[in-house]
Tab-separated table of C-alpha atoms in Angstrom:
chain	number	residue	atom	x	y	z
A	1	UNK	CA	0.000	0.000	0.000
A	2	UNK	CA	1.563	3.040	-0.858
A	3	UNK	CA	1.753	5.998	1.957
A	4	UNK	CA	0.381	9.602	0.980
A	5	UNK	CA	1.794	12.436	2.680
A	6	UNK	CA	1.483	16.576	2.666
A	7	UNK	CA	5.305	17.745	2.368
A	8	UNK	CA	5.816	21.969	2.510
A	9	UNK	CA	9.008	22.803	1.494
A	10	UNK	CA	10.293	26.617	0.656
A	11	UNK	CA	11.862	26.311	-2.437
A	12	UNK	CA	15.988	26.589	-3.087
A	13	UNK	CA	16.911	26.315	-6.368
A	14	UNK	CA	20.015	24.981	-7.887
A	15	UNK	CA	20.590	28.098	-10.385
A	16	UNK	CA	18.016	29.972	-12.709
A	17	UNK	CA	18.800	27.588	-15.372
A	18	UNK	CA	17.514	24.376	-13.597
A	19	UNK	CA	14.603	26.404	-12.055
A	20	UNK	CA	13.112	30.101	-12.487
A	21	UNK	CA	11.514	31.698	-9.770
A	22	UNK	CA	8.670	33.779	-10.314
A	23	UNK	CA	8.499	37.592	-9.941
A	24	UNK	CA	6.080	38.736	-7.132
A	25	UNK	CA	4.454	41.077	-9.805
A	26	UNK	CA	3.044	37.931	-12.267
A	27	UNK	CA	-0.429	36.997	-11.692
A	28	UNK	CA	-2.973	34.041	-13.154
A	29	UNK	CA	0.442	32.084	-14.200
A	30	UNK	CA	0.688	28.600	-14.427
A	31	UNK	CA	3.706	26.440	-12.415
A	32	UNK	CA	4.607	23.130	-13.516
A	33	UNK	CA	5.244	20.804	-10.293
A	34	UNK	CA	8.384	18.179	-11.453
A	35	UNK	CA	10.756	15.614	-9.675
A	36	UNK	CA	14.268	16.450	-9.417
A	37	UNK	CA	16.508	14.344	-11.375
A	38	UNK	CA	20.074	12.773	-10.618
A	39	UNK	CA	20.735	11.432	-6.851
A	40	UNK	CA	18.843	14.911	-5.484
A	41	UNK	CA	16.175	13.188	-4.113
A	42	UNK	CA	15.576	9.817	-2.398
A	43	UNK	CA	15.459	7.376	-4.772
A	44	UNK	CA	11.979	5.747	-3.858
A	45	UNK	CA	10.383	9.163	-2.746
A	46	UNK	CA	7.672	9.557	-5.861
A	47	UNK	CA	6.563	13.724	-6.831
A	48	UNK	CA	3.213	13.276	-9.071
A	49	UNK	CA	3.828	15.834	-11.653
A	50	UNK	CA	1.010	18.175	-11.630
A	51	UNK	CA	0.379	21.783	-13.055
A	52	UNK	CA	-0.625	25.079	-10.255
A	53	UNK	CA	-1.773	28.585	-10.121
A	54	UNK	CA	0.035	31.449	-9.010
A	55	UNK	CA	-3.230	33.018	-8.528
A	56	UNK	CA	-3.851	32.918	-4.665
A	57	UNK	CA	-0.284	31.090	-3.827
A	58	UNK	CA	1.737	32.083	-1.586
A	59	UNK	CA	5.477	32.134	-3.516
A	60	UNK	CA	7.656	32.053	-0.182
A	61	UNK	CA	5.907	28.127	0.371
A	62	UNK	CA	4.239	25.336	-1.676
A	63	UNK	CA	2.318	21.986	-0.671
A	64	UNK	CA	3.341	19.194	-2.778
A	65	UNK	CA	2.596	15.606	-2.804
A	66	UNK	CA	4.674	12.946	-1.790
A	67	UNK	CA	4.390	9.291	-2.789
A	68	UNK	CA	6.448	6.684	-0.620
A	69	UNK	CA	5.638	3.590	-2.632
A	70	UNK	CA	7.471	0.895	-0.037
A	71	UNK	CA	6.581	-0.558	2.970
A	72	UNK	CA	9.976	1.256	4.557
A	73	UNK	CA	10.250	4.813	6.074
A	74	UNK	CA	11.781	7.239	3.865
A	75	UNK	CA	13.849	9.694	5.557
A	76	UNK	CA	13.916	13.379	3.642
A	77	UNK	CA	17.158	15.450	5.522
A	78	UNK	CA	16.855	18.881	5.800
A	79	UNK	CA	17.365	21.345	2.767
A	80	UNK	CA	16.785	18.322	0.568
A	81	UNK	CA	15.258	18.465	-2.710
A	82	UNK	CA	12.151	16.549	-3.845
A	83	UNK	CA	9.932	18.448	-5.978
A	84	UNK	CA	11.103	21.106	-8.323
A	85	UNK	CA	9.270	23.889	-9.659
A	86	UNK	CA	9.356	25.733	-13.257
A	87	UNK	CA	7.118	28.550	-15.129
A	88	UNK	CA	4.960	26.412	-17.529
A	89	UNK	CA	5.223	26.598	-21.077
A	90	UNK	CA	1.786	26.762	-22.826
A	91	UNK	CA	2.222	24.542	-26.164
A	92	UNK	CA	-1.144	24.893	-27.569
A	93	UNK	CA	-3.040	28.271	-26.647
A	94	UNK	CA	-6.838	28.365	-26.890
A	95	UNK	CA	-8.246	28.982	-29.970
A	96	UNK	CA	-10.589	32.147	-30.083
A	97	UNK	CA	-14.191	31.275	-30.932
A	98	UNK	CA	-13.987	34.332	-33.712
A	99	UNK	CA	-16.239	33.477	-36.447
A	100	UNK	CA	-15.343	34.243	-40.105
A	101	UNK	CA	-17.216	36.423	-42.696
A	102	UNK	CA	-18.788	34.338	-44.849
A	103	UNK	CA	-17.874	35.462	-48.782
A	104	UNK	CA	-21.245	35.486	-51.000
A	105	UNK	CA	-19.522	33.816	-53.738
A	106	UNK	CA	-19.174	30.857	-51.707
A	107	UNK	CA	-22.611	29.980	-52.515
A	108	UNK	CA	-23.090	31.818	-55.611
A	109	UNK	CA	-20.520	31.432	-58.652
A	110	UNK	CA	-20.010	34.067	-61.006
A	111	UNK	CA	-21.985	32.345	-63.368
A	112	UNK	CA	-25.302	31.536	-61.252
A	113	UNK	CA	-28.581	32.039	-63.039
A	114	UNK	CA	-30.307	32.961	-59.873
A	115	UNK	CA	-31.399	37.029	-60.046
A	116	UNK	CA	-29.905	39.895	-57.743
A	117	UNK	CA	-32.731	40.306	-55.847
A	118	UNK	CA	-33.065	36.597	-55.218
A	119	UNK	CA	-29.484	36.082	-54.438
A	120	UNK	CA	-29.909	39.062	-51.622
A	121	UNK	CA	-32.864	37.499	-49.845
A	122	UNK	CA	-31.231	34.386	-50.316
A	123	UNK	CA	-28.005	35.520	-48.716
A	124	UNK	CA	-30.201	37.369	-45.657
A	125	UNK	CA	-31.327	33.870	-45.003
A	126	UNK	CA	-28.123	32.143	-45.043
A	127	UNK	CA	-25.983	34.428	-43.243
A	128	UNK	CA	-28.565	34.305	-40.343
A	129	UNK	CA	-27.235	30.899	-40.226
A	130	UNK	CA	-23.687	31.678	-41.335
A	131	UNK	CA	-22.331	29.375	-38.062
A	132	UNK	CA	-23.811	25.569	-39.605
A	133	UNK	CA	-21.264	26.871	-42.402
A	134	UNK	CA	-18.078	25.101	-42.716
A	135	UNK	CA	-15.253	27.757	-43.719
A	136	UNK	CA	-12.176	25.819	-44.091
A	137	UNK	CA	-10.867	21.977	-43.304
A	138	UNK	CA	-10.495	22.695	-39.744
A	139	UNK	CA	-13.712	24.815	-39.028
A	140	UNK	CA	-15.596	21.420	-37.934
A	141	UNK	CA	-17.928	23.043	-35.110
A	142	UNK	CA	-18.133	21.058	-31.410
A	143	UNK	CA	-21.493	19.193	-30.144
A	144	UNK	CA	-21.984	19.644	-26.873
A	145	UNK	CA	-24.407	18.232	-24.042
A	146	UNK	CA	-25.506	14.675	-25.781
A	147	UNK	CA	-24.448	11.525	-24.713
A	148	UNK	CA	-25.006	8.282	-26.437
A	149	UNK	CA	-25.134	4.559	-24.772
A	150	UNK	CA	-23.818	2.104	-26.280
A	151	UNK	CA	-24.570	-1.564	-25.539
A	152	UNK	CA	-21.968	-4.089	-25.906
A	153	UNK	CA	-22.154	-8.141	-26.438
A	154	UNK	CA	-18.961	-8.135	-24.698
A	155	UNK	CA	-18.145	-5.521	-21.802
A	156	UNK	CA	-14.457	-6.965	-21.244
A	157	UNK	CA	-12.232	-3.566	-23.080
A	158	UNK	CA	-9.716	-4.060	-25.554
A	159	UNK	CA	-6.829	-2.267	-26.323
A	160	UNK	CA	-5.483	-2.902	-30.111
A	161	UNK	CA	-1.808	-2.431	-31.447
A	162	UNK	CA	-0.897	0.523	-33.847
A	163	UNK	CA	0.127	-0.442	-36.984
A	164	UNK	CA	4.055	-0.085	-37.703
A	165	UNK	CA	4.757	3.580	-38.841
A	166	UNK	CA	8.047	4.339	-40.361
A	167	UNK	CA	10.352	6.504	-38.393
A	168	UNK	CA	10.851	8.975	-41.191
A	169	UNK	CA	6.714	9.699	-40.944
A	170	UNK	CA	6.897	10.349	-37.121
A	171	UNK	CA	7.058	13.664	-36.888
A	172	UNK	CA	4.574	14.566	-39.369
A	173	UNK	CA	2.399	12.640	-37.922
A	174	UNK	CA	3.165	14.508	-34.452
A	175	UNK	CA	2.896	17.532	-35.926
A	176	UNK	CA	-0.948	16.125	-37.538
A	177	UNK	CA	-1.816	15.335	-33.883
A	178	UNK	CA	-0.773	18.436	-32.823
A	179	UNK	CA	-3.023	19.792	-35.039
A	180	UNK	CA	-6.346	17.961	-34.367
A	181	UNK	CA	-5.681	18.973	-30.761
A	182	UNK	CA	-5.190	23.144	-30.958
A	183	UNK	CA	-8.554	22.808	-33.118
A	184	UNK	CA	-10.826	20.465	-30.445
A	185	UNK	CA	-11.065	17.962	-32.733
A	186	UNK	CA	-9.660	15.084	-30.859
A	187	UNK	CA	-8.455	15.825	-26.536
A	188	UNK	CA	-6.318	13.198	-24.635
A	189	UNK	CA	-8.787	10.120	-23.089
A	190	UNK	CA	-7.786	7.422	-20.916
A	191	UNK	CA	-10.445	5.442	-22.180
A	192	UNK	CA	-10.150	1.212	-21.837
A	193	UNK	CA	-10.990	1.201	-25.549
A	194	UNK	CA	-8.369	1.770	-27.980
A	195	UNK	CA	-8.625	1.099	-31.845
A	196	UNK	CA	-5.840	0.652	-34.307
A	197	UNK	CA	-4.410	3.976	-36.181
A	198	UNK	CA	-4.415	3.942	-39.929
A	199	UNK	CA	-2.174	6.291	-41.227
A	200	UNK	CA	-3.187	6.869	-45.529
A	201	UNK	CA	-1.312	9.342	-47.622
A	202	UNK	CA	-3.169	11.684	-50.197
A	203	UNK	CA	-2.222	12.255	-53.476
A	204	UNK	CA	-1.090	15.588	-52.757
A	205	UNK	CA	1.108	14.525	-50.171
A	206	UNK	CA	-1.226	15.555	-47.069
A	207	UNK	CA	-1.742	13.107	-43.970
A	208	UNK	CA	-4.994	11.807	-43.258
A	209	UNK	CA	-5.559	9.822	-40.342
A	210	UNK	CA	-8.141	7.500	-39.631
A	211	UNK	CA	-9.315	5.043	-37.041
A	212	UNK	CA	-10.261	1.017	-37.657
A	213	UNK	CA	-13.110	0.280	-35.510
A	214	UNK	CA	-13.994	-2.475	-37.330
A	215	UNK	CA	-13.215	-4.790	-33.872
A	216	UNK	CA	-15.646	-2.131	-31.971
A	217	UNK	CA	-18.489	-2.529	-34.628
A	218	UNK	CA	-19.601	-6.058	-34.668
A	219	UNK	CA	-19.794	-5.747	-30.404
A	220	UNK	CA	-22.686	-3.670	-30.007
A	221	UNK	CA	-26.389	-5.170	-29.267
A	222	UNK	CA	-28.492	-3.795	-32.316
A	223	UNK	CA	-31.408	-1.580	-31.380
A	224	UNK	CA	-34.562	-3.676	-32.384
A	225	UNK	CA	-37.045	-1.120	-34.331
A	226	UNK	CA	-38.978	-1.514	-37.374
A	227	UNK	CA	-37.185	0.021	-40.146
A	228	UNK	CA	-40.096	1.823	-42.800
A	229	UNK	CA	-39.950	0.613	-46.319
A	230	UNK	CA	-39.118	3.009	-48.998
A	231	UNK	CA	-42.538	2.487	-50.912
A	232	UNK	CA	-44.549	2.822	-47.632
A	233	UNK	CA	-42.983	6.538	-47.213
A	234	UNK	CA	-43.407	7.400	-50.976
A	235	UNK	CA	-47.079	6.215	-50.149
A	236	UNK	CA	-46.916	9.291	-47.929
A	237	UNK	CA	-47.259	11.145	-50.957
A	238	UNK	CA	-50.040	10.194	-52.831
């Protein structure tokens, strides 16, 4: 069992290039909570990494965390270091919710037989709903506040291999990932389910990537509904 305990420390650092401090006049920053590395610390004494506010600290002492994962006492001398303490680096900012102007010609080419005074009602009516409009390849909107069930045949989770991926590709696909994350498209899960990766090359040279659930699809239970036939609904019409 491991034992959980509340350690304050005020913090010494080694020199400003191991560890900045930060200035009493920075507000709303974030701090990123690390273990020292070399022979520093204990060697079974266990930091969780975590990320903190300087909003409402107080600078001169911080409360970390401290893991002992033995069944021995771990003994942490004076002036000894076990957590260290940097100015976080934001990789990905948030992206601003700014929305686009919409160019008329989008929906009407230069050659459109539709009239001017049509085409200006027309537009009044689409640029009401100018946001269901996708602008570019990443402008892909975000559903919020539905969640789905899905029933499974099988509830044990499965966890599939990724496909090999050449070395050279790496860090174009890192940089694709990168990507899909600044826009919301996909966020870090620690779900039990993983599918296998497919990586597929376009013709012009762009990375698409795409995910085989073809081991997820033939688990779920089938919803049991009548399905209309086609000539019943053109029925509808008559």
């Amino acid at each position: 069992m491991e034992h959980v305990m509340d350690l304050e420390f005020r913090g010494q650092w080694a020199s400003p290039t191991v560890c900045n401090w930060i200035e009493r006049d920075e507000k709303n920053k974030l701090l990123v909570v690390e273990i020292p590395t070399g022979r520093e610390r204990p060697s079974a004494l266990r930091v969780p990494d975590c990320v903190i506010e300087t909003k409402g600290l107080n600078l001169d002492l911080v409360t970390v965390i401290v893991v002992n994962p033995t069944l021995k006492d771990i003994v942490v001398h004076p002036g000894q270091k076990v957590a260290l303490i940097k100015k976080a680096e934001v990789v990905s900012p948030e992206q601003e919710a700014n929305p686009l102007p919409i160019d008329p010609s989008t929906f009407f080419g230069g050659n459109s037989p539709v009239p001017k005074s049509c085409k200006a009602r027309l537009w009044d009516k689409l640029g009401a709903q100018a946001c269901v409009f996708s602008l570019n390849d990443w402008d892909v909107g975000e559903a919020k506040g539905v969640k789905y069930h899905i029933r499974l045949s099988n509830p044990r989770p499965f966890r599939e291999r990724s496909r090999h991926i050449p070395l050279a590709e790496m860090a174009e696909i890192r940089r694709h990932l990168q990507e899909l994350m600044d826009h919301r498209i996909i966020i870090e899960s620690k779900s039990p389910y993983a599918s296998r990766i497919v990586i597929v090359w376009k013709k012009n040279g762009q990375l698409r990537m795409r995910i085989d659930y073809r081991t997820l699809n033939t688990w779920p239970i089938i919803d049991q509904y009548t399905v209309p036939q086609l000539q019943e609904a053109l029925d509808c019409f008559s």
